[in-house]
Tab-separated table of C-alpha atoms in Angstrom:
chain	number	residue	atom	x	y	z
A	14	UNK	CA	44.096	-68.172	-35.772
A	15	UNK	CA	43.039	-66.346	-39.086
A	16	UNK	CA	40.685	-63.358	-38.198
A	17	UNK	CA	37.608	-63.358	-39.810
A	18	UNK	CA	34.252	-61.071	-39.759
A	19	UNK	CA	31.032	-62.406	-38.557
A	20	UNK	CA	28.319	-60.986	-37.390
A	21	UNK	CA	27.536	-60.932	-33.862
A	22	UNK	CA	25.677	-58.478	-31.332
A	23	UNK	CA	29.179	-57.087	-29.904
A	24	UNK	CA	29.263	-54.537	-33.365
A	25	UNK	CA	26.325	-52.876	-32.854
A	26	UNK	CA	26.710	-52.269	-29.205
A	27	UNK	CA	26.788	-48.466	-28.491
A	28	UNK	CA	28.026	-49.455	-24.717
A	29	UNK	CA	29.636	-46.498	-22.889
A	30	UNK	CA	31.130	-46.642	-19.556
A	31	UNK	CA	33.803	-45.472	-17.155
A	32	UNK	CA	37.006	-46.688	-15.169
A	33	UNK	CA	34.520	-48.928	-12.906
A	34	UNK	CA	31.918	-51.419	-14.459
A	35	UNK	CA	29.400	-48.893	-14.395
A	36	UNK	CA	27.526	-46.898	-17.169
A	37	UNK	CA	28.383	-43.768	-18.371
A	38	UNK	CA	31.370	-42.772	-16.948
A	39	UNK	CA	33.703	-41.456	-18.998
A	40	UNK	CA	37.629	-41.346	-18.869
A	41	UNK	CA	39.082	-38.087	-18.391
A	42	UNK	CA	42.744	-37.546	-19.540
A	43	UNK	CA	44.450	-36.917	-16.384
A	44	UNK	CA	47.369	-35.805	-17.973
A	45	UNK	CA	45.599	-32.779	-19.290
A	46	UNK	CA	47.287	-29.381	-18.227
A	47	UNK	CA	45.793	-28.725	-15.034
A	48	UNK	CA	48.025	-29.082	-11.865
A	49	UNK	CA	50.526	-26.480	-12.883
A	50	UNK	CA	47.931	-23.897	-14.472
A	51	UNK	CA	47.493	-21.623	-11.541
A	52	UNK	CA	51.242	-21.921	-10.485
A	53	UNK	CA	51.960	-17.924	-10.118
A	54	UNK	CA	53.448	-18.237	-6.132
A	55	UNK	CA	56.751	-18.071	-7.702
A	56	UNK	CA	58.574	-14.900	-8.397
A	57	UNK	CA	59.478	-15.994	-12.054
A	58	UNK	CA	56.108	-15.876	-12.763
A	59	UNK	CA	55.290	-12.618	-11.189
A	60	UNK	CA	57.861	-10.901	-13.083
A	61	UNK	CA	56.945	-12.803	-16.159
A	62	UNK	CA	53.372	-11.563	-16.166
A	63	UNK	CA	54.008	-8.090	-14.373
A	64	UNK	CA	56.092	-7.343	-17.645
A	65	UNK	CA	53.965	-8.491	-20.017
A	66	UNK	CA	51.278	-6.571	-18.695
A	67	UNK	CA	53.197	-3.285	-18.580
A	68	UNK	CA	54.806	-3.879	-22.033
A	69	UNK	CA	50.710	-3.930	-23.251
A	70	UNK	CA	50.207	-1.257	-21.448
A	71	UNK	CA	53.315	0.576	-22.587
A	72	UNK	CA	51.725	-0.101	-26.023
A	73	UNK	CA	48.227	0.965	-25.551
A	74	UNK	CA	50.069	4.505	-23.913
A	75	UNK	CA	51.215	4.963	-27.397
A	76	UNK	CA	48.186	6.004	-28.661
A	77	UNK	CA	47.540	9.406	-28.982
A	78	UNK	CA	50.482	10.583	-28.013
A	79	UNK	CA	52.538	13.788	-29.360
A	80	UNK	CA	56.382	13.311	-27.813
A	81	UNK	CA	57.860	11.079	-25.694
A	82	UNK	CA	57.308	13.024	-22.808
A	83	UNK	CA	53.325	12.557	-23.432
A	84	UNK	CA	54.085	8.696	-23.492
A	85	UNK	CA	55.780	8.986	-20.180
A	86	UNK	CA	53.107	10.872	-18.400
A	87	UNK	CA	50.451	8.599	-20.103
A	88	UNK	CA	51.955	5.298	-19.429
A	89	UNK	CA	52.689	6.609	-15.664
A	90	UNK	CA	48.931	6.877	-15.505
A	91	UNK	CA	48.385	3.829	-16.571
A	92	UNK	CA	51.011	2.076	-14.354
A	93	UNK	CA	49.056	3.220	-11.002
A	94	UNK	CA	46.207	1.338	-11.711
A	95	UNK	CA	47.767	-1.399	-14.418
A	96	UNK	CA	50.399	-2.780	-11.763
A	97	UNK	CA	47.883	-2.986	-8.612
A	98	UNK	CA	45.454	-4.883	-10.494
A	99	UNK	CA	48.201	-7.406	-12.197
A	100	UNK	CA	48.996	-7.867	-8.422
A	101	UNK	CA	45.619	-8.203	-7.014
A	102	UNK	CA	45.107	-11.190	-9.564
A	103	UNK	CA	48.423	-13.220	-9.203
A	104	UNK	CA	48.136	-12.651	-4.995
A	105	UNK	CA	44.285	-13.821	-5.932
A	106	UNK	CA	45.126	-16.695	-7.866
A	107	UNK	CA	48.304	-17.930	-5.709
A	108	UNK	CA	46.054	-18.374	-2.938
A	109	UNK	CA	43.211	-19.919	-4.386
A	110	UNK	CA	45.020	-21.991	-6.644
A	111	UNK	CA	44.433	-25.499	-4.796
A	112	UNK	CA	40.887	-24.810	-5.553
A	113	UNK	CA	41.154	-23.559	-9.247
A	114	UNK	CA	43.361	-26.316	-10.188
A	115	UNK	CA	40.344	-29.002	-8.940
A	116	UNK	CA	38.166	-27.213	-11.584
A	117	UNK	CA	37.460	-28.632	-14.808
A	118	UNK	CA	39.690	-27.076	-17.593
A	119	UNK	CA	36.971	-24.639	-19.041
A	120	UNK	CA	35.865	-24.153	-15.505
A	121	UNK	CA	39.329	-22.605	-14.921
A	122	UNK	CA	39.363	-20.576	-17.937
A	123	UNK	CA	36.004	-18.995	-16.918
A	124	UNK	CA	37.384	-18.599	-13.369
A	125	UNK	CA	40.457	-17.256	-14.292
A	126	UNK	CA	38.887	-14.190	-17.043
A	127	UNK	CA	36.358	-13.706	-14.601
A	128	UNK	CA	39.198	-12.504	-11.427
A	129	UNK	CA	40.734	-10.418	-14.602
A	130	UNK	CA	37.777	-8.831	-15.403
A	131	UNK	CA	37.317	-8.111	-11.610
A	132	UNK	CA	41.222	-6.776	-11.622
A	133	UNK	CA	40.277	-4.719	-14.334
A	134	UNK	CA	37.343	-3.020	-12.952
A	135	UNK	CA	39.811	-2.475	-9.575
A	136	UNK	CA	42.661	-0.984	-11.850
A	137	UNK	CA	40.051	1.438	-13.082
A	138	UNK	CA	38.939	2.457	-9.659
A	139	UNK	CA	41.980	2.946	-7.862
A	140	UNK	CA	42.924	5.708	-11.095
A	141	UNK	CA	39.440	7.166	-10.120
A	142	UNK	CA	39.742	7.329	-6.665
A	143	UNK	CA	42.916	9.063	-7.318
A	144	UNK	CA	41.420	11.494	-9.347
A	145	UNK	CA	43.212	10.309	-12.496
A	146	UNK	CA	40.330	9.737	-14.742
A	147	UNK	CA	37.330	12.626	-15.023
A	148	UNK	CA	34.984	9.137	-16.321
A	149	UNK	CA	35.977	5.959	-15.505
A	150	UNK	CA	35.579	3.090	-18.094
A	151	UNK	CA	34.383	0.311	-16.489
A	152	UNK	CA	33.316	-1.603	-19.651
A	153	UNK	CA	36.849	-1.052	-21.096
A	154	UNK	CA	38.759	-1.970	-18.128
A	155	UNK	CA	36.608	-5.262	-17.255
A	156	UNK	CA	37.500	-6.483	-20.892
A	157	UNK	CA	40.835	-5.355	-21.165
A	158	UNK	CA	41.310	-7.191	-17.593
A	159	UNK	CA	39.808	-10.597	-19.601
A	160	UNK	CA	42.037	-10.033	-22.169
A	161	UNK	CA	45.311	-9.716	-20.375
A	162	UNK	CA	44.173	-12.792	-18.164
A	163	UNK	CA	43.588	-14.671	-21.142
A	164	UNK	CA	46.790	-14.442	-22.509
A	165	UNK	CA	48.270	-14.903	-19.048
A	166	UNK	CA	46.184	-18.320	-18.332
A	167	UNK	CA	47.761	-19.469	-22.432
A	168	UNK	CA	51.545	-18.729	-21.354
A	169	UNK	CA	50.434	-21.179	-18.266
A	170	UNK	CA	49.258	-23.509	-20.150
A	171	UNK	CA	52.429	-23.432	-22.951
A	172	UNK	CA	54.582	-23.504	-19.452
A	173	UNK	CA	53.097	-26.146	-17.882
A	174	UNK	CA	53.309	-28.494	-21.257
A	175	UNK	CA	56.670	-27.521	-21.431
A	176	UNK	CA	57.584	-29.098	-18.318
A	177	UNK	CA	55.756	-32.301	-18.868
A	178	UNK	CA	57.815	-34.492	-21.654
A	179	UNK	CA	60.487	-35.380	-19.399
A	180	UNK	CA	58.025	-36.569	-16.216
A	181	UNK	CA	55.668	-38.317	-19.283
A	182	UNK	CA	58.479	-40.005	-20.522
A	183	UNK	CA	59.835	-41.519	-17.195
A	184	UNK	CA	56.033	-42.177	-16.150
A	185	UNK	CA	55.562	-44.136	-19.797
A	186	UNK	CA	58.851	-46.066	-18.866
A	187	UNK	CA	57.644	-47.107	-15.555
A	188	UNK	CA	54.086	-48.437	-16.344
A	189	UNK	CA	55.954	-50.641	-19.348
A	190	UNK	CA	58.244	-51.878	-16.512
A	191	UNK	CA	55.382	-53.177	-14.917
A	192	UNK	CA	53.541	-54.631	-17.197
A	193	UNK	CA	56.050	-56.545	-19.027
A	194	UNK	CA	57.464	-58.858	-16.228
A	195	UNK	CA	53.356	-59.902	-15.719
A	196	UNK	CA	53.279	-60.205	-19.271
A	197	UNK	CA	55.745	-62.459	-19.419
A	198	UNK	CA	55.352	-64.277	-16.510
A	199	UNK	CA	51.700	-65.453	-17.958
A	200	UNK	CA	52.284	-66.700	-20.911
A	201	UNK	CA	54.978	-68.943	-19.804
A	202	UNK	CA	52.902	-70.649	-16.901
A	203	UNK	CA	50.164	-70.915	-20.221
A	204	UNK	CA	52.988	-72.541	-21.970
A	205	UNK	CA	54.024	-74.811	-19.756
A	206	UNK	CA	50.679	-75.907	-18.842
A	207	UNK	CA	49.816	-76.871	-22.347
A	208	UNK	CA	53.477	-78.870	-22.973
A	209	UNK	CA	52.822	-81.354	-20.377
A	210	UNK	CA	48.853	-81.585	-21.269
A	211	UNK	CA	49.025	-81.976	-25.013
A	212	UNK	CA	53.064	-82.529	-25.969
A	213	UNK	CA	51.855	-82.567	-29.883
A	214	UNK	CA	50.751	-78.527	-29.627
A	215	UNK	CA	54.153	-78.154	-27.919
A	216	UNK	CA	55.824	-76.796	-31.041
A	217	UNK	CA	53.448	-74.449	-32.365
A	218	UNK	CA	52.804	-73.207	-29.373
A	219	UNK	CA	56.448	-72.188	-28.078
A	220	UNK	CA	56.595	-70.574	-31.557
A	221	UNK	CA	53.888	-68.301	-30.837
A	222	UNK	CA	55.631	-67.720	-27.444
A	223	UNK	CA	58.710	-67.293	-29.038
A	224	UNK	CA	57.778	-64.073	-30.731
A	225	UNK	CA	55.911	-62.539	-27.664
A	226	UNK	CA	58.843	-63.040	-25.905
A	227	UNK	CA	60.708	-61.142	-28.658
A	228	UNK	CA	58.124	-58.305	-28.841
A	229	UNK	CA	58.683	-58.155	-24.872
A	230	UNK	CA	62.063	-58.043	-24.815
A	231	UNK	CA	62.771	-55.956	-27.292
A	232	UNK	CA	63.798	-52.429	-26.675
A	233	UNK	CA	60.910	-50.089	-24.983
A	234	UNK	CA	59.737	-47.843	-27.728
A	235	UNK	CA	56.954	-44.904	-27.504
A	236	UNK	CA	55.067	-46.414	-29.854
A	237	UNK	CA	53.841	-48.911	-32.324
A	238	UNK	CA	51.020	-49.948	-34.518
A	239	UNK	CA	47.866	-51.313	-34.216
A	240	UNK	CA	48.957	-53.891	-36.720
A	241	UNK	CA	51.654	-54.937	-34.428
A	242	UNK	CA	49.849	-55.046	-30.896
A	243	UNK	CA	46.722	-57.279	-33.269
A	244	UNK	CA	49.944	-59.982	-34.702
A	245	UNK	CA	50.946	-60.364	-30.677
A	246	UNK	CA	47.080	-60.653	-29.672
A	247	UNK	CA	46.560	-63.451	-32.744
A	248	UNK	CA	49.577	-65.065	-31.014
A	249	UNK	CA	48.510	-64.687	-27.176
A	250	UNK	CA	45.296	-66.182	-28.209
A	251	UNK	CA	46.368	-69.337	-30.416
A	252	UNK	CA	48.313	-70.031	-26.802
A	253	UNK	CA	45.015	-70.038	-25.083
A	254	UNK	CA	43.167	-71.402	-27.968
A	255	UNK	CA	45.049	-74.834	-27.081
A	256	UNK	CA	44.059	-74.377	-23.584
A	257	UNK	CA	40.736	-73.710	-23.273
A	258	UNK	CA	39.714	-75.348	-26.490
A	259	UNK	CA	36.020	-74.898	-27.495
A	260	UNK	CA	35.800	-72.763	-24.234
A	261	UNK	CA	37.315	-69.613	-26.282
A	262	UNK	CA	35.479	-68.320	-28.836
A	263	UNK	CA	37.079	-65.412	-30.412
A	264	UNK	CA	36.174	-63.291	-33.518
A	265	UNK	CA	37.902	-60.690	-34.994
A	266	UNK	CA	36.093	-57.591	-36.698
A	267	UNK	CA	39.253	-55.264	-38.354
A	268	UNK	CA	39.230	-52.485	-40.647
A	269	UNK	CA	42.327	-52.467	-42.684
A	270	UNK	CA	42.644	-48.827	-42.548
A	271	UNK	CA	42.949	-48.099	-38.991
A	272	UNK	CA	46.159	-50.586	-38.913
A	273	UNK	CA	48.346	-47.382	-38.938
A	274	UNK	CA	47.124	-46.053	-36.001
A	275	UNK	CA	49.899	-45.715	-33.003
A	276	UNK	CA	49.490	-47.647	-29.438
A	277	UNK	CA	52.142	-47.795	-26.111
A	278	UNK	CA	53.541	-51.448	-27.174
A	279	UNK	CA	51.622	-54.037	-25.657
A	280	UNK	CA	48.527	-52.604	-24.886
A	281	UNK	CA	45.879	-54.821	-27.012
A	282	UNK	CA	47.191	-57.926	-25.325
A	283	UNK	CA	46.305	-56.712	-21.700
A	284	UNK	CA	43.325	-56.141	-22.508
A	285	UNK	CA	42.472	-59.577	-24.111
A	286	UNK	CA	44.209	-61.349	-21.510
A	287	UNK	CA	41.817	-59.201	-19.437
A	288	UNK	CA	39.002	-60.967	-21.401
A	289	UNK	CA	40.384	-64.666	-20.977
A	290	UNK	CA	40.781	-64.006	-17.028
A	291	UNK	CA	37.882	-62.953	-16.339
A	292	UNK	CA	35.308	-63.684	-18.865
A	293	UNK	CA	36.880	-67.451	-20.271
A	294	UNK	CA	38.546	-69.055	-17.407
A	295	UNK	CA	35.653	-68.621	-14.372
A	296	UNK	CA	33.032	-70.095	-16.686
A	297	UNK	CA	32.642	-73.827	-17.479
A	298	UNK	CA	30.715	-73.049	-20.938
A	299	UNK	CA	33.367	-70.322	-22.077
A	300	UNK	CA	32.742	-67.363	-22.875
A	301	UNK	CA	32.777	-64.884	-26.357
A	302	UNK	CA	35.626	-62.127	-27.284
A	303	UNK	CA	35.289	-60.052	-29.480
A	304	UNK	CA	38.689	-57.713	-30.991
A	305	UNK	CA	37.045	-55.109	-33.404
A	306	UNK	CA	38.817	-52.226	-35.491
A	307	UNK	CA	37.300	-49.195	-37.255
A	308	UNK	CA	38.081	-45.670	-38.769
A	309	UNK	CA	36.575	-43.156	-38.158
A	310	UNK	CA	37.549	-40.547	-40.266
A	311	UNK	CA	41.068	-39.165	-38.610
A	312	UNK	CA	39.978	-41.663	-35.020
A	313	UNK	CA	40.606	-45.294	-34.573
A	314	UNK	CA	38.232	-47.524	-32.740
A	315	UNK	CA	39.069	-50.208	-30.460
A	316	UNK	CA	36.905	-52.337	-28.879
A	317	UNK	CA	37.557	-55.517	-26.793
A	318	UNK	CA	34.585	-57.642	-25.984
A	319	UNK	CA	33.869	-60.515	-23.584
A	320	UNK	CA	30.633	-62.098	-22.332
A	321	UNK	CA	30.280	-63.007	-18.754
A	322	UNK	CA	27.578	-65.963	-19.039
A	323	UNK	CA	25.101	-66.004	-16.111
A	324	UNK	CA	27.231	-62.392	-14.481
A	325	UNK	CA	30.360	-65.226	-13.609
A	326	UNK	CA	33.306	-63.466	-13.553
A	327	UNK	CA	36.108	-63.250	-11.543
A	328	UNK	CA	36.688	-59.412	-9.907
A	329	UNK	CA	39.331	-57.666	-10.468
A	330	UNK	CA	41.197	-54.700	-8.624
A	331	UNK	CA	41.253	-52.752	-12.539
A	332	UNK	CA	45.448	-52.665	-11.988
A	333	UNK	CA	45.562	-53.804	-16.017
A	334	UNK	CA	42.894	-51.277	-16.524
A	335	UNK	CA	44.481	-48.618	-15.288
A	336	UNK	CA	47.657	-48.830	-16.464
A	337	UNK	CA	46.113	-49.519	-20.239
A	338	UNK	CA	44.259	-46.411	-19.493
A	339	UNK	CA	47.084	-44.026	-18.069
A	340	UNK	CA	49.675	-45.292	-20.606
A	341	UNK	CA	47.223	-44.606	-23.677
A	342	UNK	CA	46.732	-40.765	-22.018
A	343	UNK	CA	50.607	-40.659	-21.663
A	344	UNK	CA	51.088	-41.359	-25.730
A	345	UNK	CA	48.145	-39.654	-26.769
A	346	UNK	CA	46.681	-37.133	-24.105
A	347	UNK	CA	43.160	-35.449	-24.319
A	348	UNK	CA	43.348	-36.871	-28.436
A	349	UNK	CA	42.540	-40.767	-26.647
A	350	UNK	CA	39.586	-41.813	-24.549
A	351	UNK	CA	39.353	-44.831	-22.502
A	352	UNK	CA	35.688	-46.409	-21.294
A	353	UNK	CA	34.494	-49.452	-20.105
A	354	UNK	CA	30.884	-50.882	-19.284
A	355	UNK	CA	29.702	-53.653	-17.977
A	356	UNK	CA	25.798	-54.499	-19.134
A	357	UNK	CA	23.569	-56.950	-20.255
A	358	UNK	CA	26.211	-59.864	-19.812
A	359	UNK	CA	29.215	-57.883	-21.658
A	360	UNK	CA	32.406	-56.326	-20.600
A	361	UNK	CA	33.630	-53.640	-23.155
A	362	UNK	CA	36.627	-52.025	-23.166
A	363	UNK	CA	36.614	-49.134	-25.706
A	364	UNK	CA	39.330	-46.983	-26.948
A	365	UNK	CA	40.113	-43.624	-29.229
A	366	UNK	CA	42.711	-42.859	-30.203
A	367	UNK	CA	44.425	-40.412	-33.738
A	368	UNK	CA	45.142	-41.845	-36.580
């Protein structure tokens, strides 16, 4: 099947959707850095941030100071109401933290400078209850108590990255586990449906099986190109091509420069397999697909495209979906999106990812 451009409604489409065929829901990376932000119940952490806050404060005790001994006394005074605070907000935040970690990401930053800012303000009034300070800075001690929370909330960000590669990587290797054995097992039931139907196809057919059993088989590797997943689509679809004869109706839209873009390995085929179930096979006139590629300056768009004449369609539990959708947020993380849409007779899957 050579690809070719023509012109059809699917390219202008601006459809937007979420995990569901419904409008305008859109994927959110749930890979993102969010279970393990607000993880300060251990006593690692506490010491962690308890001496980074006194090695500020040691810093900030330097100013103004005459001799050592003025540096003691100053950073002493700073201690009584530095430490308390730095506790207040890590007791604060270790109990709450089921509920901050359900928060959107910018949600928890906002949540998180706002209890340092409170801290802050409580440092300061514990040193004037204690008659340390003649005038209490409020101001100062609010936005010192953002600052020092800010820094806190980016080492548990770095921290909780740092402890995801291993987890992503034997996550990645699962999903591919699963889908490959489906994989498989499809295409050979199409195969072996189209040798005893038409025994003349037989040979270009198993040669297009052929080398999606060799891009199956081969080892599991993080990545590949779009180039490569579009070369096993062309070859899944000549297979059903032979099947479902004037039935399929396929066009291809591709933009030469988004063929370096990286994918998991077969995750285009899925997807237009995806199409063939459910928007080919339950219709007796056929249905369109559409496979479309553009660059967007440093993005690649994806887009796979089916009609569903008359709504027909067989549903689907969204099992392919998903795991297209959680192994493009393993590779790629918040850089991907993932939507779908179902409207005005069309199915869309759409995808981002870097180029």
């Amino acid at each position: 099947m050579t690809p070719t451009t023509a012109p059809q409604d699917f390219d202008n489409s601006t459809l937007h959707g979420g995990l569901a065929p419904t409008d305008t829901i859109a994927a959110v990376s749930p890979f993102a850095p969010r279970a393990m932000l607000f993880d300060t119940c251990h006593v690692g952490v506490v010491l962690r941030v308890v001496l980074l806050v006194q090695a500020v404060a040691g810093v900030a005790a330097m100013f103004g100071t005459l001799d050592p001994l003025d540096w003691l006394l100053r950073f002493s005074l700073l201690t009584g109401g530095v430490l308390p605070a730095t506790l207040a907000w890590l007791v604060a935040v270790c109990v709450f933290k089921g509920r901050l970690n359900r928060l959107g990401v910018s949600l928890q930053w906002l949540a998180g400078t706002v209890m340092g800012a409170v801290a802050g303000a409580y440092g300061c009034g514990l040193l004037a209850l204690m008659g340390l300070l003649s005038s209490p800075s409020w101001w100062a001690s609010g936005a010192s108590g953002v600052l020092l929370s800010a820094l806190v909330l980016a080492g548990l960000i770095w921290r909780a990255k740092a402890r995801m590669p291993a987890a992503t990587t034997a996550r990645l290797a699962e999903l591919q586990s699963r889908i490959r054995p489906h994989f498989l097992f499809n295409t050979l039931n199409s195969a072996i449906a189209l040798v005893r139907a038409e025994p003349a196809k037989a040979e270009a057919v198993l040669e297009d099986l052929s080398e999606l059993f060799r891009s199956a088989l081969a080892d599991p590797a993080e990545s590949v190109t779009l180039a490569q997943e579009i070369f096993l689509a062309q070859r899944y679809l000549e297979i059903e091509q032979v099947r479902f004869g004037d039935r399929l109706r396929v066009q291809w839209s591709l933009d030469p420069g988004a063929d370096a873009a990286r994918l998991p390995p077969l995750l285009l085929q899925p997807l237009v397999e995806n199409a063939v179930l459910h928007g080919v096979e339950p219709s007796a006139s056929g249905a369109r697909i559409l496979i479309s590629t553009t660059r967007r300056g440093g993005t690649v768009v994806i887009k796979v495209t089916n009609s569903a004449p008359a709504g027909s369609g067989r549903p689907g539990h969204g099992l392919a979906l998903t795991n297209v959708r959680e192994r493009l947020f393993l590779l790629h993380d918040v850089q991907a999106q993932f939507r779908t849409t179902c409207k005005d007779g069309l199915f869309q899957v759409r995808l981002e990812v870097p180029l």
